[in-house]
Coordinates of C-alpha atoms in Angstrom, one line a residue:
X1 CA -1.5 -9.8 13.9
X2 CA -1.1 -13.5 13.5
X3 CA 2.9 -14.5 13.7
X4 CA 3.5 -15.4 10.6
X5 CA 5.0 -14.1 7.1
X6 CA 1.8 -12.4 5.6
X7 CA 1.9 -14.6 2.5
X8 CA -1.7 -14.6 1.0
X9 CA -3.4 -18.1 0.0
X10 CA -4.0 -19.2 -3.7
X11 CA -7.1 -17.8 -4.8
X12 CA -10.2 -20.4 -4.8
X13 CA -11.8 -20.7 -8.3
X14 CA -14.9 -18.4 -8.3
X15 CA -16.8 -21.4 -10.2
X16 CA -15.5 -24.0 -7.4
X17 CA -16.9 -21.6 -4.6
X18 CA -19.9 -20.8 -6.0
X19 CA -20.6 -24.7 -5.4
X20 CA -19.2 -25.5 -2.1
X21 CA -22.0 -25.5 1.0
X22 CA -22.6 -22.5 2.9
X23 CA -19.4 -21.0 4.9
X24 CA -18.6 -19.1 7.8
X25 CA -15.6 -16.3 7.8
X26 CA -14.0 -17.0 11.1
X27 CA -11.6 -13.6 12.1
X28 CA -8.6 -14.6 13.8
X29 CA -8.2 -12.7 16.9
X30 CA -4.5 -11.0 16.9
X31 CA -2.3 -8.7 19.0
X32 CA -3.8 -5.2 18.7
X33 CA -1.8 -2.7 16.9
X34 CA 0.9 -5.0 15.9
X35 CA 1.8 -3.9 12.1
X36 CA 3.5 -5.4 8.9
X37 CA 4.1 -4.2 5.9
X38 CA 4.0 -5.7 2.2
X39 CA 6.0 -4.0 -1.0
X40 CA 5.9 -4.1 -4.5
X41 CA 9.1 -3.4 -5.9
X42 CA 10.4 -2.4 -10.0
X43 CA 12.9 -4.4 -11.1
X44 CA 14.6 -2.1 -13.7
X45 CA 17.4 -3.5 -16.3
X46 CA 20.9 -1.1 -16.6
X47 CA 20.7 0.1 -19.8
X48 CA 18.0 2.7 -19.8
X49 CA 16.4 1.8 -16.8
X50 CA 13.2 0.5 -18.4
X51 CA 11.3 -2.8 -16.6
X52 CA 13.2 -5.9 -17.1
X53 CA 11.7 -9.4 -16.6
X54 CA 13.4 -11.1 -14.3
X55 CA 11.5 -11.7 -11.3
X56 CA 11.5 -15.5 -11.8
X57 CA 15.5 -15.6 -12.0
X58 CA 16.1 -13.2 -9.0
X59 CA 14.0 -15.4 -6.7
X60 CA 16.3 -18.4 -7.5
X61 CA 19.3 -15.9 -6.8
X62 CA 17.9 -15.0 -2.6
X63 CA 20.2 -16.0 -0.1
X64 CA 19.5 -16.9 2.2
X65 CA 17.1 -19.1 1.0
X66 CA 14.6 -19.2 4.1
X67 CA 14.0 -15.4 2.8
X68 CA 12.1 -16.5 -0.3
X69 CA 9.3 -16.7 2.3
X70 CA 9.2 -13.3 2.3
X71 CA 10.5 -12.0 -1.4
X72 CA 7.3 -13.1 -4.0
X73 CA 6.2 -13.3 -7.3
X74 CA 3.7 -10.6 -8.9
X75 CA 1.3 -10.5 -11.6
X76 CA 4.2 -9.3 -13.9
X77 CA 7.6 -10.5 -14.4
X78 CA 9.1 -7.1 -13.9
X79 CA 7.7 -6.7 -10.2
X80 CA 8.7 -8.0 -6.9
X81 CA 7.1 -8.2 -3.5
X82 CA 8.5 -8.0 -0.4
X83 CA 6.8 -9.0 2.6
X84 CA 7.9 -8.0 6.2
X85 CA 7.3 -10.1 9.4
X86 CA 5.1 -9.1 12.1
X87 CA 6.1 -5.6 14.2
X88 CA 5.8 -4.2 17.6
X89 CA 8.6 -1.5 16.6
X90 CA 9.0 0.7 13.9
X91 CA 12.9 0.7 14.4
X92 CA 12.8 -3.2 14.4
X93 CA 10.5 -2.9 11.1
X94 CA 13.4 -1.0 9.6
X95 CA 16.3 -3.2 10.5
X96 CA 14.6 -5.9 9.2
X97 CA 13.9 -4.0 5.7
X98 CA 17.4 -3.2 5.5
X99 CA 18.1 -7.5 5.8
X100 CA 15.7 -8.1 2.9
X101 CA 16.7 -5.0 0.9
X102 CA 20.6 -6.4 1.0
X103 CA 19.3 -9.6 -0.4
X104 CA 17.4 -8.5 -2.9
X105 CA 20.5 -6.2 -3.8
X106 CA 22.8 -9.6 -3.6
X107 CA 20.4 -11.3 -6.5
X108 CA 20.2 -8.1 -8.4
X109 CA 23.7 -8.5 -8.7
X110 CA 23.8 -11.5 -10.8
X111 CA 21.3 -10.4 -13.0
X112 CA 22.8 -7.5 -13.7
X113 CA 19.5 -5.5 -12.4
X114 CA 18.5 -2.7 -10.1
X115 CA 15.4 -2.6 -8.0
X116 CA 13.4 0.8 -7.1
X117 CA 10.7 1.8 -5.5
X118 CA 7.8 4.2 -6.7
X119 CA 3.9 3.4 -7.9
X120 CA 4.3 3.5 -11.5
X121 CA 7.4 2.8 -14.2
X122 CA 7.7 6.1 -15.6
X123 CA 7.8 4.8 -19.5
X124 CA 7.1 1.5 -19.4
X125 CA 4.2 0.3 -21.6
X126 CA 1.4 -2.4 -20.4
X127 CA 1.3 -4.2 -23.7
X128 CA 4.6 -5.0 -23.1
X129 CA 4.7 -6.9 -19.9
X130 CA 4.9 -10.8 -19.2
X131 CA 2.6 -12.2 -16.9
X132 CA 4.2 -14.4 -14.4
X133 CA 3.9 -18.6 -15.0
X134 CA 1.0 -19.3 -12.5
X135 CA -1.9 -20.8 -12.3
X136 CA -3.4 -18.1 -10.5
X137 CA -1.7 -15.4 -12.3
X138 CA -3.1 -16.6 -15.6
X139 CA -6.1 -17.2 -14.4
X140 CA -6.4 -13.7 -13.3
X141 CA -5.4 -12.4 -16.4
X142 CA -7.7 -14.6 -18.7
X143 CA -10.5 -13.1 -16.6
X144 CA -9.2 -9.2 -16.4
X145 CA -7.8 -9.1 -19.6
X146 CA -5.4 -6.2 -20.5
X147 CA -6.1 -4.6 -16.8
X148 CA -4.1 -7.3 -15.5
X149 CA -0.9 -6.1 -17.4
X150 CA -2.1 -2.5 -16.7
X151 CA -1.6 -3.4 -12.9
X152 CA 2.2 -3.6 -13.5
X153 CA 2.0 -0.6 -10.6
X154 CA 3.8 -0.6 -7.4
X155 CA 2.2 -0.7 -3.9
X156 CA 2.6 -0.5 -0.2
X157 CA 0.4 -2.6 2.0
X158 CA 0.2 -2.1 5.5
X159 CA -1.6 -4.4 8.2
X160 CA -2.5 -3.9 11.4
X161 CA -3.4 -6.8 14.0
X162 CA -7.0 -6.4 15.8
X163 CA -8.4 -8.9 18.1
X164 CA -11.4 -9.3 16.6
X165 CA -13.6 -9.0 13.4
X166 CA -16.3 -6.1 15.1
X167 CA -13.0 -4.0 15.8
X168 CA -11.9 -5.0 12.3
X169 CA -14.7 -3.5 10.5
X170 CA -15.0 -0.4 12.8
X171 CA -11.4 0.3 11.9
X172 CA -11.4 -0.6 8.5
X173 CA -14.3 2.2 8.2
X174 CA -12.4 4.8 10.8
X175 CA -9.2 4.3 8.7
X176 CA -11.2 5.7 5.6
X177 CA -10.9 9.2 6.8
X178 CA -7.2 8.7 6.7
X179 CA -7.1 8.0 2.9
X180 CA -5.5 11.2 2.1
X181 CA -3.0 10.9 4.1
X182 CA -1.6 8.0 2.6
X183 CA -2.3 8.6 -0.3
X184 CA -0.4 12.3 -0.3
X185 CA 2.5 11.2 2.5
X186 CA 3.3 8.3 -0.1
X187 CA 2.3 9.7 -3.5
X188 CA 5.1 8.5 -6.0
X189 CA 3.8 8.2 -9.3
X190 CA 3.8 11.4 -11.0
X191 CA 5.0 9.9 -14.6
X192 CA 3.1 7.5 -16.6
X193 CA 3.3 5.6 -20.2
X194 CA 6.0 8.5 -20.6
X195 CA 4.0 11.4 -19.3
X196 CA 4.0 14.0 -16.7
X197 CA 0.5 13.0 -15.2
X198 CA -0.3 15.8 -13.3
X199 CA -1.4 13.3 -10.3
X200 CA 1.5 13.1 -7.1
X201 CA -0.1 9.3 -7.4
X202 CA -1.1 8.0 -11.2
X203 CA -1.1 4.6 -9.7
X204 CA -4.4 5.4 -7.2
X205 CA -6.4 6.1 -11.0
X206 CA -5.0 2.9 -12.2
X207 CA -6.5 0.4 -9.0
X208 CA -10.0 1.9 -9.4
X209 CA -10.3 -0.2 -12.9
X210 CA -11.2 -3.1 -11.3
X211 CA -14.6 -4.8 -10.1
X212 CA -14.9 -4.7 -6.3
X213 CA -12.7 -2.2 -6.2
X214 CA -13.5 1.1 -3.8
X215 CA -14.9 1.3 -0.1
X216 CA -16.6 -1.9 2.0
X217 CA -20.4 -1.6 2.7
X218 CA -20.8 0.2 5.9
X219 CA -21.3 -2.7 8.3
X220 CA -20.2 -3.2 11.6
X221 CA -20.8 -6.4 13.2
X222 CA -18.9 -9.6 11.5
X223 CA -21.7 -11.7 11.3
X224 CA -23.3 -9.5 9.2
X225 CA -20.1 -8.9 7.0
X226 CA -19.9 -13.3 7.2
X227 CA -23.7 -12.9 5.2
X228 CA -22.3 -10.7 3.1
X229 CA -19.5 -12.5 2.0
X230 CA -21.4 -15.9 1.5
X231 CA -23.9 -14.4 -0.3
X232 CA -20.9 -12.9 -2.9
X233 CA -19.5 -16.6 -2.7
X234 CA -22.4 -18.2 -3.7
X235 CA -23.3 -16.1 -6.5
X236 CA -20.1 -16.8 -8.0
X237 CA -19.0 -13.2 -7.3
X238 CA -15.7 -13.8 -5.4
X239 CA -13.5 -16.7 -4.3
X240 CA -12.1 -15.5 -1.2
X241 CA -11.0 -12.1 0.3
X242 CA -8.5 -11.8 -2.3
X243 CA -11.4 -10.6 -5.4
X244 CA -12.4 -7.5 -2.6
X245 CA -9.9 -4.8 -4.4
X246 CA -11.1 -2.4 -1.7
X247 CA -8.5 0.7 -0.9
X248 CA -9.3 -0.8 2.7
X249 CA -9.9 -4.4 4.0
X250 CA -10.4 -6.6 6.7
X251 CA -7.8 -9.7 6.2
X252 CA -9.7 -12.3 8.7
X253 CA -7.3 -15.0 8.2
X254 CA -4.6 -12.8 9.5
X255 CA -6.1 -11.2 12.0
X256 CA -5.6 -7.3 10.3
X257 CA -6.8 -4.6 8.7
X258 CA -4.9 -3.7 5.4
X259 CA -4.2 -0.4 3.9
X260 CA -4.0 -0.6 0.1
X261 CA -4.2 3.1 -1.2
X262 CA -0.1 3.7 -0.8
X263 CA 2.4 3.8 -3.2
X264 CA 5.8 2.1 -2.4
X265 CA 7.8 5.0 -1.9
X266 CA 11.3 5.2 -3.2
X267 CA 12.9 4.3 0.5
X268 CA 12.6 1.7 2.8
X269 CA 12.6 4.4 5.9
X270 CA 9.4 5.8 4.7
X271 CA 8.2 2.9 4.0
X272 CA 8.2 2.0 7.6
X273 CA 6.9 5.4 8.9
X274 CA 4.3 4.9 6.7
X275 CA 3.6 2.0 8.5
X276 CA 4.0 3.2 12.3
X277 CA 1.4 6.0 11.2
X278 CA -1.5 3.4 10.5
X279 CA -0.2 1.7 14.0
X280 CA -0.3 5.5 16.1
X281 CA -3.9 5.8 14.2
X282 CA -5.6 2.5 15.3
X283 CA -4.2 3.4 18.9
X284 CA -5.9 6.4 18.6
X285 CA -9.3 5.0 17.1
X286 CA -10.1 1.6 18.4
X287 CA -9.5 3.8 22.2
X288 CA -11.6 6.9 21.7
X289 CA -13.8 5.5 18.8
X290 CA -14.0 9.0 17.3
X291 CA -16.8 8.3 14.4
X292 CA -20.1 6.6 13.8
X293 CA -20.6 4.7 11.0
X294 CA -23.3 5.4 9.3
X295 CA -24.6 5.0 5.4
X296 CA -23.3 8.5 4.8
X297 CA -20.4 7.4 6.2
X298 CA -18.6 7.6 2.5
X299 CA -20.5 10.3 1.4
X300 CA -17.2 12.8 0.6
X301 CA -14.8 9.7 0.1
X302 CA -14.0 9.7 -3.5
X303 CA -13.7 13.8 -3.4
X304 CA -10.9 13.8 -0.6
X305 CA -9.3 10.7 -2.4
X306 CA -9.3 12.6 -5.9
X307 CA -7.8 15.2 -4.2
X308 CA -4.7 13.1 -2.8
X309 CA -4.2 11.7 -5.7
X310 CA -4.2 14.6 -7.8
X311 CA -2.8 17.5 -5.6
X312 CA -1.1 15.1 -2.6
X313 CA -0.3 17.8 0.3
X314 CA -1.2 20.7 -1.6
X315 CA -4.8 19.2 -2.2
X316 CA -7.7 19.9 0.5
X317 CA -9.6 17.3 2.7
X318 CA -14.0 18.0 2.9
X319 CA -15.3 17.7 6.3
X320 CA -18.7 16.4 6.5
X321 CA -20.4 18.0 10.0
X322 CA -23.2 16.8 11.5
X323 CA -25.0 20.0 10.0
X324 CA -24.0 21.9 7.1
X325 CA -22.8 24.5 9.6
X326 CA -20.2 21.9 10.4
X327 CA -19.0 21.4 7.4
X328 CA -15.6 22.8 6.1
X329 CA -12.6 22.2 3.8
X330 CA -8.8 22.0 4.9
X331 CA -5.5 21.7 3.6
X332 CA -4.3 18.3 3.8
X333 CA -1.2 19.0 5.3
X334 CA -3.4 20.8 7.9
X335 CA -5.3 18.1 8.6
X336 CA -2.5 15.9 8.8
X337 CA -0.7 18.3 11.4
X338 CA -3.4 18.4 13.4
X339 CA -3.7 14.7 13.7
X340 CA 0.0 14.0 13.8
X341 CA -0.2 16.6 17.1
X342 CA -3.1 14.1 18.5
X343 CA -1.0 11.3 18.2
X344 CA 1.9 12.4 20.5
X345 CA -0.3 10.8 23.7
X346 CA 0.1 7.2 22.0
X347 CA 4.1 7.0 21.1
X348 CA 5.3 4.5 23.2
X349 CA 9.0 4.8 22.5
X350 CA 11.8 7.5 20.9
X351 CA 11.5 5.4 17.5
X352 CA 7.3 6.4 17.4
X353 CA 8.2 9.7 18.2
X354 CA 10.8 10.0 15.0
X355 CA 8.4 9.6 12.9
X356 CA 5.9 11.9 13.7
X357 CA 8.7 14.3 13.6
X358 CA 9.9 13.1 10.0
X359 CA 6.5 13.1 9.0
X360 CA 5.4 16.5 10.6
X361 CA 8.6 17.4 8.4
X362 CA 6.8 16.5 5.0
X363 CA 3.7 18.3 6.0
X364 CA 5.2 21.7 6.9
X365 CA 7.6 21.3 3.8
X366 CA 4.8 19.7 1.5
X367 CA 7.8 17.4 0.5
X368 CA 6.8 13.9 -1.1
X369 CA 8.7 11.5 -3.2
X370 CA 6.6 13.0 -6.0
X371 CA 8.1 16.0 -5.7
X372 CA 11.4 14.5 -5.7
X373 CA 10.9 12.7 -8.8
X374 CA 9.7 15.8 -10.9
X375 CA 12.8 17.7 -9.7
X376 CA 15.2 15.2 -10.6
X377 CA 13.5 14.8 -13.7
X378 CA 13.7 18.5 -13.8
X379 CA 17.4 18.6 -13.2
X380 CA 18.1 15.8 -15.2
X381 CA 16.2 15.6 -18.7
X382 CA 15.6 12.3 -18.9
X383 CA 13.2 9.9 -17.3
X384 CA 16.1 7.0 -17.3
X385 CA 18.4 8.8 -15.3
X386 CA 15.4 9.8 -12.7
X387 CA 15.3 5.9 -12.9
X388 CA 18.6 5.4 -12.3
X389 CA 18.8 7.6 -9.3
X390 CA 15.7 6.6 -8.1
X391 CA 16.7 2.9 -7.2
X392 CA 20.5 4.2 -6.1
X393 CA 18.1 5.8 -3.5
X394 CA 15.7 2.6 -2.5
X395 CA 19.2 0.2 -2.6
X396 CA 20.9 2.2 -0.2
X397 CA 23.3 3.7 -2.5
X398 CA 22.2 7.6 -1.5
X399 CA 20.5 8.8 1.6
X400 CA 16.6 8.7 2.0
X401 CA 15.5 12.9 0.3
X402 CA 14.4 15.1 3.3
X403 CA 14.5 12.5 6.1
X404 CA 18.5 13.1 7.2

């Protein structure tokens, strides 16, 4: 992954592209199986826990101030992303997470403000939202319309560094099989517009909306992905990578492949062992190279994602043989275990090994932050006070549920 805060470019204008000459999509090479992560982050006001506005004003309040490189704006003014640097170590990951959490918790302060994670506000309403004062940001919304407010949801990102655009695309295919994983391990977005959803991850339904959104087009070699995306550039399709809303993508001017299907979960530990999982997987793929892509490569995608989102660990995974004789169903947890088993060969230190122990923990136990939400709305009554708690948990104020 290319040393650097992964701070995405200002979207070109699609118009603007469409004109320019003919362009090439160079992939810059990075060190394999480095990882960082990116998280969008509620900002939640003390009186009943409900969105408040104030991204704008917390950024002014980080201290200190060379971590506004890393603490940005959203589409809406009730969100806020944090972006981690570049990892060799989950441990290190975490440290720094705790750094940028005790700033954000220092602005917070002033603003009299908490901030939590999660994928969706549990009773917040999309009409109500302010989009954020920029050029792109407005932009976006004049051409999305109400979806743009409707993406006030909450998201992990996670990148991986690949040295090259071939290994890119064969990874961002290979990773595709690992949907439900993510999806389940990080599902925390049972409540929505005030409802019980019935989904461990609401937010997954509410991504899909938009164009461009689900799976790249099984290719493999860059060049032919570098047609592809001129071809989409000069039709006036897309500006840049940005418009691809794919649950996977290749990020060529960092070097990575970024996961996009998890929701920010409610703790910065998980959050990182969430992250350290994608790194063990692309150990494991881009050595052994366990799949072939083919054009029925996707063919029981949306399925097993359906089933993540709805169902998280209790859902089922479709296995699509090379016959039908192949073929077969498991539990998602299963299917985890079995993997997280694989993966012991390519820990590399104690800190790797923790969390495929934490997160073999949350398969046996089916636990999720899901879980933990409807329980403490449960115990509770009151989707404020699971609010409340909810951020005591990201800021530090409580100890991380099921991972002591």
């Amino acid at each position: 992954m290319k040393d650097e805060t992964m701070i995405e470019d200002t979207q070109i204008d699609s118009a603007t592209a469409a004109a320019a000459p003919q362009e090439i999509l160079p992939f810059t090479s990075s060190s394999p199986f480095t990882m960082g992560i990116e998280l969008e982050l509620q900002l939640v006001n003390r009186r009943n826990y409900n969105l408040a506005s104030d991204a704008v004003d917390l950024l002014t309040w980080i201290e200190p101030r060379d971590l506004q490189k890393q603490i940005k704006l959203e589409m809406t003014q009730g969100m806020i992303e944090l972006n981690s640097d570049v990892h060799t170590r989950v441990d290190h990951l975490i440290e720094e997470l705790k750094g940028l959490r005790a700033a954000l918790n220092r602005g917070a302060q002033y603003l009299n403000i908490d901030v939590s994670g999660g994928g969706a506000h549990p009773f917040q309403h999309w009409n109500e939202q302010r989009i954020t004062p920029s050029e792109r940001f407005h932009h976006l919304h004049e051409k999305y319309g109400y979806l743009a407010k409707t993406f006030t949801v909450f998201g992990q990102h996670i990148h991986v560094g690949v040295p090259n655009g071939d290994d890119a695309l064969y990874l961002t295919h290979a990773f595709s099989r690992f949907v439900p994983h993510f999806i389940a391990l990080s599902a925390a977005s049972p409540f929505y517009q005030g409802a019980d959803t019935k989904f461990d991850s609401s937010r997954s339904n509410v991504v899909r909306a938009f164009p461009l959104s689900g799976t790249a087009p099984t290719l493999t070699r860059w060049s032919d992905f570098e047609a592809y995306y001129d071809e989409l550039l000069r039709m006036g399709i897309i500006g840049s990578m940005k418009d691809f809303y794919w649950d996977i993508r290749p990020k060529p001017e960092y070097g990575t492949v970024e996961i996009r299907v998890c929701d920010t979960p409610l703790t910065i530990e998980h959050a990182a062992h969430l992250g350290c999982y994608a790194q063990l997987l692309a150990r494991w793929i881009l050595t052994e190279r366990p799949f072939v892509i083919a054009n029925d490569f996707y063919l029981l995608y949306q399925y097993n994602r359906f089933e993540a989102s709805r169902y998280g660990l209790n859902g089922s995974i479709a296995l699509h043989g090379n016959n039908p004789a192949d073929s077969s169903k498991l539990p998602i947890h299963e299917h985890l275990l079995g993997h997280l088993q694989d993966l012991q060969r390519y820990t590399q230190n104690d800190a790797e090994q923790l969390t495929l122990k934490r997160l073999r923990h949350m398969a046996e136990g089916r636990l999720s932050d899901a879980a933990w939400l409807r329980q403490t709305f449960t115990e509770r009554g009151s989707l404020n006070d699971m609010m409340r708690l909810s951020s005591e948990l990201w800021m530090g104020q409580k100890p991380p549920p099921y991972f002591q």
